[in-house]
Amino acid sequence: MTPYGRIKNWLKVRRSFRREARAFLRLNRRYNASCAPEKDIAKLQNLIRREAHTLEKGLSLRAPRHGFGEEKAAHLLGRIDAYVARFGRDGFLDGPLGILANYLEYTENHGIALPSLKKRLAAYDARPADAVVELDAEAVRQSAQGDFDALTASRHSIRYFTPDPVPAAAVDAALAIASRTPSACNRQAWRTHLFTGDRCHALLRWQGGCRGFETEIGTCILVTADRRAFLYYETHQPYVDGGMYAMNLLNALHFKGLGTIPLSCGFEAEKLLGLRDFGIPDYEVPVLVIGIGCMEPHFHVAASVRKPVSETHTQQA
Ligand SMILES: Cc1cc2nc3c(=O)[nH]c(=O)nc-3n(C[C@H](O)[C@H](O)[C@H](O)COP(=O)(O)O)c2cc1C
């Protein structure tokens, strides 16, 4: 390419990055759930769903902290009050209210009375949901060896494990399975970084989404995608390819009989710079941390009830 062609190309790329940044800002200002959620039923429902899940997740830990969640439950009830005031008491609220009722049942059974929360919840005629499910490891392992439906239905986010080391051969086999993931123009931009022991705990502390159970996890894999694989109009593609890979790896680890917990890397740029301390170069986009462990013979998981497909699917002739 001539020097003139190179300059022309660079200007084109720079213009595109600016356009993308403006579009990103405009769409997020308008549609991100942090922006004016009280006026938008979809944003409010997502916030309520998220906050209810943090309670059911707390209930699913090996030993929930005595008195955990009071502030979160009060906050969630406040959100629900705001939702009802604006949009009415509809069927969507049954799930989150059920989790709150479960939570209050749990705290009461453990000697903690929360009378004001109980009174507020009573106004909504909430029936306890099954926020936590008990599973049998052998049955889970067998289902993972069944058909694809059984495999996906038996994978759960698990938040406590045995102290046994994770068998390296099972992880290696899962990595080999996940390498079959399709990718845009077969670029296979995913990268995986395995951490064990203290390094694993340090990474989990950085991640921050497993407070209360990070010491349960002795092995984790950070999945990233190499930004250098993509062109100026593909700036979101690392998340797509990396996300598809991460899901395949989760299923493959489950297939190999291991328990997993996906942990978010959806953070602000400044926090992401903390990954430099773990030797991750800036050109790698962090996609997901996967905590890995051996399943206890019996264990609990959050129910994480799914929306009906009709709520998430449309069809055009
Ligand atoms: C991208 C992503 C990020 C997640 N981050 C966290 C996290 O930080 N902490 C946590 O406890 N669970 C986390 N989870 C687990 C979800 O809560 C869980 O996948 C969801 O409730 C569905 O439950 P299931 O995985 O048992 O089917 C994450 C899951 C995904 C896919």
mmCIF file of C-alpha atoms and ligand atoms in Angstrom:
data_model
loop_
_atom_site.group_PDB
_atom_site.id
_atom_site.type_symbol
_atom_site.label_atom_id
_atom_site.label_comp_id
_atom_site.label_asym_id
_atom_site.label_seq_id
_atom_site.Cartn_x
_atom_site.Cartn_y
_atom_site.Cartn_z
ATOM 1 C CA MET A 1 0.000 0.000 0.000
ATOM 2 C CA THR A 2 1.280 3.493 -0.796
ATOM 3 C CA PRO A 3 1.859 5.987 2.067
ATOM 4 C CA TYR A 4 -1.192 7.906 0.758
ATOM 5 C CA GLY A 5 -3.304 4.701 0.838
ATOM 6 C CA ARG A 6 -2.166 3.998 4.387
ATOM 7 C CA ILE A 7 -3.170 7.475 5.566
ATOM 8 C CA LYS A 8 -6.531 7.178 3.789
ATOM 9 C CA ASN A 9 -7.145 3.829 5.433
ATOM 10 C CA TRP A 10 -6.188 5.098 8.876
ATOM 11 C CA LEU A 11 -8.570 8.068 8.518
ATOM 12 C CA LYS A 12 -11.367 5.693 7.495
ATOM 13 C CA VAL A 13 -10.730 3.467 10.524
ATOM 14 C CA ARG A 14 -10.550 6.462 12.886
ATOM 15 C CA ARG A 15 -13.838 7.859 11.559
ATOM 16 C CA SER A 16 -15.451 4.459 12.077
ATOM 17 C CA PHE A 17 -14.196 4.174 15.694
ATOM 18 C CA ARG A 18 -15.618 7.629 16.423
ATOM 19 C CA ARG A 19 -18.976 6.739 14.854
ATOM 20 C CA GLU A 20 -19.066 3.496 16.829
ATOM 21 C CA ALA A 21 -18.248 5.291 20.081
ATOM 22 C CA ARG A 22 -21.044 7.825 19.451
ATOM 23 C CA ALA A 23 -23.555 5.057 18.629
ATOM 24 C CA PHE A 24 -22.471 3.152 21.757
ATOM 25 C CA LEU A 25 -23.023 6.229 23.904
ATOM 26 C CA ARG A 26 -26.390 7.095 22.339
ATOM 27 C CA LEU A 27 -27.812 3.558 22.627
ATOM 28 C CA ASN A 28 -26.549 3.043 26.154
ATOM 29 C CA ARG A 29 -27.818 6.409 27.379
ATOM 30 C CA ARG A 30 -31.205 5.405 26.138
ATOM 31 C CA TYR A 31 -31.403 1.684 26.782
ATOM 32 C CA ASN A 32 -28.930 0.730 29.519
ATOM 33 C CA ALA A 33 -30.751 -0.444 32.659
ATOM 34 C CA SER A 34 -28.808 2.069 34.792
ATOM 35 C CA CYS A 35 -30.396 4.997 32.933
ATOM 36 C CA ALA A 36 -33.846 6.057 34.206
ATOM 37 C CA PRO A 37 -35.066 2.521 34.957
ATOM 38 C CA GLU A 38 -38.158 3.708 36.813
ATOM 39 C CA LYS A 39 -39.866 4.714 33.562
ATOM 40 C CA ASP A 40 -39.178 1.577 31.583
ATOM 41 C CA ILE A 41 -40.865 -1.739 32.420
ATOM 42 C CA ALA A 42 -38.185 -3.847 30.680
ATOM 43 C CA LYS A 43 -35.339 -2.155 32.584
ATOM 44 C CA LEU A 44 -37.178 -2.411 35.890
ATOM 45 C CA GLN A 45 -38.022 -6.078 35.357
ATOM 46 C CA ASN A 46 -34.385 -6.855 34.567
ATOM 47 C CA LEU A 47 -33.176 -5.045 37.692
ATOM 48 C CA ILE A 48 -35.730 -6.859 39.847
ATOM 49 C CA ARG A 49 -34.836 -10.219 38.299
ATOM 50 C CA ARG A 50 -31.132 -9.544 38.907
ATOM 51 C CA GLU A 51 -31.596 -8.459 42.521
ATOM 52 C CA ALA A 52 -33.901 -11.397 43.306
ATOM 53 C CA HIS A 53 -31.248 -13.725 41.877
ATOM 54 C CA THR A 54 -28.608 -12.381 44.264
ATOM 55 C CA LEU A 55 -30.865 -13.500 47.142
ATOM 56 C CA GLU A 56 -31.504 -16.995 45.720
ATOM 57 C CA LYS A 57 -27.798 -17.281 45.000
ATOM 58 C CA GLY A 58 -27.039 -16.421 48.647
ATOM 59 C CA LEU A 59 -29.490 -19.095 49.783
ATOM 60 C CA SER A 60 -27.705 -21.701 47.637
ATOM 61 C CA LEU A 61 -24.283 -21.335 49.315
ATOM 62 C CA ARG A 62 -22.823 -24.064 51.516
ATOM 63 C CA ALA A 63 -23.345 -21.986 54.642
ATOM 64 C CA PRO A 64 -25.072 -18.654 53.999
ATOM 65 C CA ARG A 65 -23.671 -15.950 56.293
ATOM 66 C CA HIS A 66 -25.837 -15.422 59.381
ATOM 67 C CA GLY A 67 -27.998 -12.387 58.689
ATOM 68 C CA PHE A 68 -27.003 -12.103 55.031
ATOM 69 C CA GLY A 69 -29.115 -10.221 52.548
ATOM 70 C CA GLU A 70 -31.275 -7.963 54.738
ATOM 71 C CA GLU A 71 -30.241 -4.803 52.952
ATOM 72 C CA LYS A 72 -30.615 -6.464 49.548
ATOM 73 C CA ALA A 73 -34.075 -7.756 50.395
ATOM 74 C CA ALA A 74 -35.196 -4.302 51.579
ATOM 75 C CA HIS A 75 -33.799 -2.726 48.429
ATOM 76 C CA LEU A 76 -35.557 -5.299 46.244
ATOM 77 C CA LEU A 77 -38.864 -4.648 47.994
ATOM 78 C CA GLY A 78 -38.377 -0.943 47.315
ATOM 79 C CA ARG A 79 -37.917 -1.695 43.618
ATOM 80 C CA ILE A 80 -41.016 -3.874 43.651
ATOM 81 C CA ASP A 81 -42.997 -1.071 45.331
ATOM 82 C CA ALA A 82 -41.869 1.319 42.579
ATOM 83 C CA TYR A 83 -42.781 -1.255 39.918
ATOM 84 C CA VAL A 84 -46.273 -1.804 41.344
ATOM 85 C CA ALA A 85 -46.875 1.938 41.704
ATOM 86 C CA ARG A 86 -46.143 2.476 38.029
ATOM 87 C CA PHE A 87 -47.066 -0.755 36.278
ATOM 88 C CA GLY A 88 -49.337 -2.627 38.729
ATOM 89 C CA ARG A 89 -49.044 -6.020 40.418
ATOM 90 C CA ASP A 90 -48.659 -8.376 37.464
ATOM 91 C CA GLY A 91 -47.607 -12.027 37.119
ATOM 92 C CA PHE A 92 -43.959 -11.080 36.522
ATOM 93 C CA LEU A 93 -43.639 -10.299 40.221
ATOM 94 C CA ASP A 94 -44.614 -13.824 41.363
ATOM 95 C CA GLY A 95 -41.036 -15.115 40.868
ATOM 96 C CA PRO A 96 -39.152 -12.307 42.684
ATOM 97 C CA LEU A 97 -41.784 -12.152 45.459
ATOM 98 C CA GLY A 98 -41.530 -15.936 45.838
ATOM 99 C CA ILE A 99 -37.754 -15.655 46.290
ATOM 100 C CA LEU A 100 -38.256 -12.914 48.887
ATOM 101 C CA ALA A 101 -40.763 -15.136 50.733
ATOM 102 C CA ASN A 102 -38.202 -17.988 50.603
ATOM 103 C CA TYR A 103 -35.553 -15.666 51.977
ATOM 104 C CA LEU A 104 -37.744 -14.539 54.886
ATOM 105 C CA GLU A 105 -38.666 -18.150 55.635
ATOM 106 C CA TYR A 106 -34.956 -19.016 55.711
ATOM 107 C CA THR A 107 -33.979 -16.123 57.991
ATOM 108 C CA GLU A 108 -36.866 -16.886 60.372
ATOM 109 C CA ASN A 109 -35.853 -20.565 60.537
ATOM 110 C CA HIS A 110 -32.348 -19.395 61.452
ATOM 111 C CA GLY A 111 -33.474 -17.207 64.317
ATOM 112 C CA ILE A 112 -33.522 -13.840 62.544
ATOM 113 C CA ALA A 113 -36.826 -11.997 62.617
ATOM 114 C CA LEU A 114 -37.286 -9.252 60.041
ATOM 115 C CA PRO A 115 -40.763 -8.001 61.016
ATOM 116 C CA SER A 116 -40.837 -4.854 58.894
ATOM 117 C CA LEU A 117 -39.819 -6.743 55.724
ATOM 118 C CA LYS A 118 -42.346 -9.455 56.555
ATOM 119 C CA LYS A 119 -45.113 -6.870 56.930
ATOM 120 C CA ARG A 120 -44.220 -5.205 53.643
ATOM 121 C CA LEU A 121 -44.103 -8.544 51.832
ATOM 122 C CA ALA A 122 -47.442 -9.644 53.305
ATOM 123 C CA ALA A 123 -49.106 -6.817 51.363
ATOM 124 C CA TYR A 124 -48.250 -8.685 48.144
ATOM 125 C CA ASP A 125 -49.625 -12.130 48.991
ATOM 126 C CA ALA A 126 -46.293 -13.778 48.106
ATOM 127 C CA ARG A 127 -45.972 -17.553 48.051
ATOM 128 C CA PRO A 128 -42.497 -19.030 48.683
ATOM 129 C CA ALA A 129 -40.834 -20.279 45.480
ATOM 130 C CA ASP A 130 -38.284 -23.077 45.336
ATOM 131 C CA ALA A 131 -35.363 -20.661 45.192
ATOM 132 C CA VAL A 132 -32.870 -23.435 45.874
ATOM 133 C CA VAL A 133 -32.705 -26.930 44.411
ATOM 134 C CA GLU A 134 -30.877 -29.912 45.932
ATOM 135 C CA LEU A 135 -28.967 -32.098 43.474
ATOM 136 C CA ASP A 136 -27.269 -35.473 43.544
ATOM 137 C CA ALA A 137 -23.811 -35.429 41.945
ATOM 138 C CA GLU A 138 -24.078 -38.949 40.531
ATOM 139 C CA ALA A 139 -27.399 -38.141 38.837
ATOM 140 C CA VAL A 140 -25.921 -34.911 37.446
ATOM 141 C CA ARG A 141 -22.892 -36.764 36.048
ATOM 142 C CA GLN A 142 -25.126 -39.373 34.444
ATOM 143 C CA SER A 143 -27.332 -36.720 32.836
ATOM 144 C CA ALA A 144 -24.233 -35.026 31.448
ATOM 145 C CA GLN A 145 -23.493 -38.256 29.593
ATOM 146 C CA GLY A 146 -27.003 -38.400 28.137
ATOM 147 C CA ASP A 147 -28.377 -36.554 25.135
ATOM 148 C CA PHE A 148 -27.830 -32.841 24.565
ATOM 149 C CA ASP A 149 -31.110 -31.926 26.241
ATOM 150 C CA ALA A 150 -30.113 -33.835 29.381
ATOM 151 C CA LEU A 151 -26.621 -32.354 29.284
ATOM 152 C CA THR A 152 -27.814 -28.744 29.163
ATOM 153 C CA ALA A 153 -30.646 -29.307 31.651
ATOM 154 C CA SER A 154 -28.259 -30.826 34.201
ATOM 155 C CA ARG A 155 -25.630 -28.039 34.032
ATOM 156 C CA HIS A 156 -25.977 -25.602 36.902
ATOM 157 C CA SER A 157 -23.901 -22.843 38.400
ATOM 158 C CA ILE A 158 -22.372 -24.454 41.468
ATOM 159 C CA ARG A 159 -21.009 -22.331 44.299
ATOM 160 C CA TYR A 160 -19.343 -24.857 46.566
ATOM 161 C CA PHE A 161 -17.140 -27.867 45.896
ATOM 162 C CA THR A 162 -15.098 -30.621 47.567
ATOM 163 C CA PRO A 163 -11.465 -29.730 48.403
ATOM 164 C CA ASP A 164 -10.228 -32.344 45.874
ATOM 165 C CA PRO A 165 -7.935 -31.111 43.102
ATOM 166 C CA VAL A 166 -9.588 -30.775 39.715
ATOM 167 C CA PRO A 167 -8.291 -33.577 37.436
ATOM 168 C CA ALA A 168 -6.048 -31.948 34.829
ATOM 169 C CA ALA A 169 -6.928 -34.618 32.246
ATOM 170 C CA ALA A 170 -10.635 -33.703 32.438
ATOM 171 C CA VAL A 171 -9.843 -30.004 31.930
ATOM 172 C CA ASP A 172 -7.544 -30.778 28.998
ATOM 173 C CA ALA A 173 -10.236 -32.964 27.419
ATOM 174 C CA ALA A 174 -12.816 -30.187 27.881
ATOM 175 C CA LEU A 175 -10.459 -27.634 26.262
ATOM 176 C CA ALA A 176 -10.070 -29.971 23.297
ATOM 177 C CA ILE A 177 -13.866 -30.322 22.963
ATOM 178 C CA ALA A 178 -14.394 -26.554 23.225
ATOM 179 C CA SER A 179 -11.835 -25.943 20.478
ATOM 180 C CA ARG A 180 -14.534 -27.158 18.047
ATOM 181 C CA THR A 181 -16.417 -23.885 18.649
ATOM 182 C CA PRO A 182 -17.235 -22.056 15.402
ATOM 183 C CA SER A 183 -15.771 -18.581 15.007
ATOM 184 C CA ALA A 184 -16.008 -15.678 12.559
ATOM 185 C CA CYS A 185 -13.826 -16.645 9.556
ATOM 186 C CA ASN A 186 -12.376 -19.449 11.676
ATOM 187 C CA ARG A 187 -10.097 -17.028 13.481
ATOM 188 C CA GLN A 188 -10.410 -18.887 16.831
ATOM 189 C CA ALA A 189 -9.478 -15.754 18.714
ATOM 190 C CA TRP A 190 -10.284 -17.248 22.133
ATOM 191 C CA ARG A 191 -7.518 -17.667 24.685
ATOM 192 C CA THR A 192 -7.690 -19.533 27.994
ATOM 193 C CA HIS A 193 -5.639 -18.942 31.129
ATOM 194 C CA LEU A 194 -5.741 -21.494 33.935
ATOM 195 C CA PHE A 195 -5.218 -20.385 37.540
ATOM 196 C CA THR A 196 -4.927 -22.568 40.623
ATOM 197 C CA GLY A 197 -4.289 -22.060 44.339
ATOM 198 C CA ASP A 198 -3.392 -18.528 45.467
ATOM 199 C CA ARG A 199 -3.422 -17.159 41.916
ATOM 200 C CA CYS A 200 -6.934 -18.506 41.464
ATOM 201 C CA HIS A 201 -8.093 -16.854 44.703
ATOM 202 C CA ALA A 202 -6.421 -13.585 43.704
ATOM 203 C CA LEU A 203 -8.229 -13.636 40.342
ATOM 204 C CA LEU A 204 -11.542 -14.421 42.038
ATOM 205 C CA ARG A 205 -11.012 -11.518 44.464
ATOM 206 C CA TRP A 206 -10.401 -9.267 41.461
ATOM 207 C CA GLN A 207 -13.568 -10.577 39.801
ATOM 208 C CA GLY A 208 -15.617 -9.901 42.938
ATOM 209 C CA GLY A 209 -18.786 -11.814 41.975
ATOM 210 C CA CYS A 210 -18.129 -14.759 44.263
ATOM 211 C CA ARG A 211 -17.922 -13.002 47.601
ATOM 212 C CA GLY A 212 -18.904 -15.496 50.270
ATOM 213 C CA PHE A 213 -17.733 -18.517 48.282
ATOM 214 C CA GLU A 214 -14.432 -17.633 46.593
ATOM 215 C CA THR A 215 -12.433 -19.939 48.907
ATOM 216 C CA GLU A 216 -14.589 -22.844 47.655
ATOM 217 C CA ILE A 217 -12.965 -22.548 44.217
ATOM 218 C CA GLY A 218 -9.390 -23.775 43.756
ATOM 219 C CA THR A 219 -9.203 -23.756 39.948
ATOM 220 C CA CYS A 220 -10.484 -21.299 37.403
ATOM 221 C CA ILE A 221 -10.057 -20.478 33.744
ATOM 222 C CA LEU A 222 -10.142 -16.962 32.383
ATOM 223 C CA VAL A 223 -11.514 -16.964 28.835
ATOM 224 C CA THR A 224 -10.441 -14.004 26.721
ATOM 225 C CA ALA A 225 -10.517 -13.127 23.034
ATOM 226 C CA ASP A 226 -7.696 -11.544 21.087
ATOM 227 C CA ARG A 227 -8.762 -8.117 19.823
ATOM 228 C CA ARG A 228 -6.037 -8.312 17.166
ATOM 229 C CA ALA A 229 -8.099 -10.882 15.257
ATOM 230 C CA PHE A 230 -10.789 -8.349 14.309
ATOM 231 C CA LEU A 231 -11.271 -5.446 11.930
ATOM 232 C CA TYR A 232 -12.534 -1.926 12.567
ATOM 233 C CA TYR A 233 -16.169 -2.859 11.955
ATOM 234 C CA GLU A 234 -15.978 -5.937 14.202
ATOM 235 C CA THR A 235 -15.273 -4.344 17.572
ATOM 236 C CA HIS A 236 -17.951 -6.433 19.331
ATOM 237 C CA GLN A 237 -16.942 -9.695 17.661
ATOM 238 C CA PRO A 238 -14.443 -10.729 20.398
ATOM 239 C CA TYR A 239 -17.370 -10.950 22.829
ATOM 240 C CA VAL A 240 -19.437 -13.022 20.391
ATOM 241 C CA ASP A 241 -16.721 -15.518 19.502
ATOM 242 C CA GLY A 242 -15.358 -15.565 23.053
ATOM 243 C CA GLY A 243 -18.850 -15.981 24.531
ATOM 244 C CA MET A 244 -19.661 -18.889 22.233
ATOM 245 C CA TYR A 245 -16.391 -20.541 23.162
ATOM 246 C CA ALA A 246 -16.965 -19.975 26.880
ATOM 247 C CA MET A 247 -20.387 -21.628 26.708
ATOM 248 C CA ASN A 248 -18.950 -24.628 24.912
ATOM 249 C CA LEU A 249 -16.218 -24.892 27.512
ATOM 250 C CA LEU A 250 -18.799 -24.774 30.326
ATOM 251 C CA ASN A 251 -20.747 -27.611 28.713
ATOM 252 C CA ALA A 252 -17.578 -29.591 27.979
ATOM 253 C CA LEU A 253 -16.390 -29.304 31.607
ATOM 254 C CA HIS A 254 -19.831 -30.428 32.726
ATOM 255 C CA PHE A 255 -19.684 -33.323 30.239
ATOM 256 C CA LYS A 256 -16.376 -34.336 31.803
ATOM 257 C CA GLY A 257 -18.049 -34.537 35.209
ATOM 258 C CA LEU A 258 -16.781 -31.261 36.690
ATOM 259 C CA GLY A 259 -18.820 -28.591 38.436
ATOM 260 C CA THR A 260 -18.564 -25.014 37.167
ATOM 261 C CA ILE A 261 -19.609 -21.468 37.909
ATOM 262 C CA PRO A 262 -19.444 -18.802 35.176
ATOM 263 C CA LEU A 263 -18.262 -15.459 36.589
ATOM 264 C CA SER A 264 -18.695 -12.144 34.847
ATOM 265 C CA CYS A 265 -16.006 -10.028 33.223
ATOM 266 C CA GLY A 266 -18.499 -7.290 32.331
ATOM 267 C CA PHE A 267 -16.647 -4.453 34.047
ATOM 268 C CA GLU A 268 -15.502 -0.905 33.425
ATOM 269 C CA ALA A 269 -12.255 -0.383 31.501
ATOM 270 C CA GLU A 270 -10.347 0.785 34.573
ATOM 271 C CA LYS A 271 -11.110 -2.394 36.498
ATOM 272 C CA LEU A 272 -10.193 -4.519 33.494
ATOM 273 C CA LEU A 273 -6.705 -2.985 33.582
ATOM 274 C CA GLY A 274 -6.259 -4.971 36.827
ATOM 275 C CA LEU A 275 -5.821 -8.051 34.634
ATOM 276 C CA ARG A 276 -2.337 -6.784 33.777
ATOM 277 C CA ASP A 277 -1.348 -8.042 37.249
ATOM 278 C CA PHE A 278 -2.248 -11.525 36.017
ATOM 279 C CA GLY A 279 -0.138 -11.240 32.874
ATOM 280 C CA ILE A 280 -3.105 -10.661 30.565
ATOM 281 C CA PRO A 281 -2.123 -8.297 27.742
ATOM 282 C CA ASP A 282 -4.346 -5.305 26.888
ATOM 283 C CA TYR A 283 -5.130 -6.785 23.472
ATOM 284 C CA GLU A 284 -7.053 -9.622 25.091
ATOM 285 C CA VAL A 285 -10.713 -8.897 25.872
ATOM 286 C CA PRO A 286 -11.777 -10.702 29.061
ATOM 287 C CA VAL A 287 -14.955 -12.678 28.387
ATOM 288 C CA LEU A 288 -15.624 -14.946 31.369
ATOM 289 C CA VAL A 289 -13.993 -16.486 34.409
ATOM 290 C CA ILE A 290 -15.042 -20.112 34.875
ATOM 291 C CA GLY A 291 -14.674 -21.441 38.429
ATOM 292 C CA ILE A 292 -14.183 -25.211 38.399
ATOM 293 C CA GLY A 293 -14.467 -27.840 41.113
ATOM 294 C CA CYS A 294 -15.454 -31.384 42.000
ATOM 295 C CA MET A 295 -19.080 -31.758 43.015
ATOM 296 C CA GLU A 296 -20.040 -32.669 46.573
ATOM 297 C CA PRO A 297 -22.141 -35.881 46.649
ATOM 298 C CA HIS A 298 -25.183 -33.694 47.397
ATOM 299 C CA PHE A 299 -25.293 -29.944 46.947
ATOM 300 C CA HIS A 300 -27.600 -27.004 46.438
ATOM 301 C CA VAL A 301 -27.909 -24.604 43.509
ATOM 302 C CA ALA A 302 -30.029 -21.521 42.899
ATOM 303 C CA ALA A 303 -33.165 -22.444 40.953
ATOM 304 C CA SER A 304 -32.625 -19.661 38.365
ATOM 305 C CA VAL A 305 -36.050 -20.215 36.791
ATOM 306 C CA ARG A 306 -36.080 -19.533 33.035
ATOM 307 C CA LYS A 307 -38.482 -17.299 31.104
ATOM 308 C CA PRO A 308 -40.892 -19.118 28.793
ATOM 309 C CA VAL A 309 -39.539 -19.248 25.227
ATOM 310 C CA SER A 310 -42.571 -17.251 24.069
ATOM 311 C CA GLU A 311 -41.164 -14.307 26.048
ATOM 312 C CA THR A 312 -37.797 -14.352 24.309
ATOM 313 C CA HIS A 313 -38.654 -15.525 20.803
ATOM 314 C CA THR A 314 -40.367 -13.951 17.802
ATOM 315 C CA GLN A 315 -40.957 -15.350 14.370
ATOM 316 C CA GLN A 316 -41.375 -13.797 10.936
ATOM 317 C CA ALA A 317 -42.848 -15.536 7.897
HETATM 318 C C1 LIG B 1 -21.760 -14.026 31.842
HETATM 319 C C2 LIG B 1 -22.151 -14.591 33.179
HETATM 320 C C3 LIG B 1 -21.688 -13.977 34.317
HETATM 321 C C4 LIG B 1 -22.017 -14.492 35.585
HETATM 322 N N1 LIG B 1 -21.477 -13.915 36.698
HETATM 323 C C5 LIG B 1 -21.714 -14.456 37.907
HETATM 324 C C6 LIG B 1 -21.072 -13.918 39.073
HETATM 325 O O1 LIG B 1 -20.297 -12.968 38.996
HETATM 326 N N2 LIG B 1 -21.340 -14.513 40.251
HETATM 327 C C7 LIG B 1 -22.174 -15.586 40.377
HETATM 328 O O2 LIG B 1 -22.367 -16.089 41.496
HETATM 329 N N3 LIG B 1 -22.796 -16.117 39.293
HETATM 330 C C8 LIG B 1 -22.571 -15.587 38.063
HETATM 331 N N4 LIG B 1 -23.161 -16.129 36.946
HETATM 332 C C9 LIG B 1 -24.039 -17.294 37.078
HETATM 333 C C10 LIG B 1 -25.509 -16.935 36.829
HETATM 334 O O3 LIG B 1 -26.066 -16.392 37.982
HETATM 335 C C11 LIG B 1 -26.236 -18.211 36.380
HETATM 336 O O4 LIG B 1 -25.645 -18.672 35.173
HETATM 337 C C12 LIG B 1 -27.725 -17.997 36.109
HETATM 338 O O5 LIG B 1 -28.412 -17.680 37.303
HETATM 339 C C13 LIG B 1 -28.362 -19.267 35.517
HETATM 340 O O6 LIG B 1 -28.205 -20.354 36.390
HETATM 341 P P1 LIG B 1 -27.491 -21.710 35.941
HETATM 342 O O7 LIG B 1 -26.099 -21.360 35.462
HETATM 343 O O8 LIG B 1 -27.446 -22.547 37.206
HETATM 344 O O9 LIG B 1 -28.303 -22.323 34.862
HETATM 345 C C14 LIG B 1 -22.857 -15.624 35.693
HETATM 346 C C15 LIG B 1 -23.319 -16.234 34.516
HETATM 347 C C16 LIG B 1 -22.962 -15.739 33.290
HETATM 348 C C17 LIG B 1 -23.440 -16.444 32.045
#
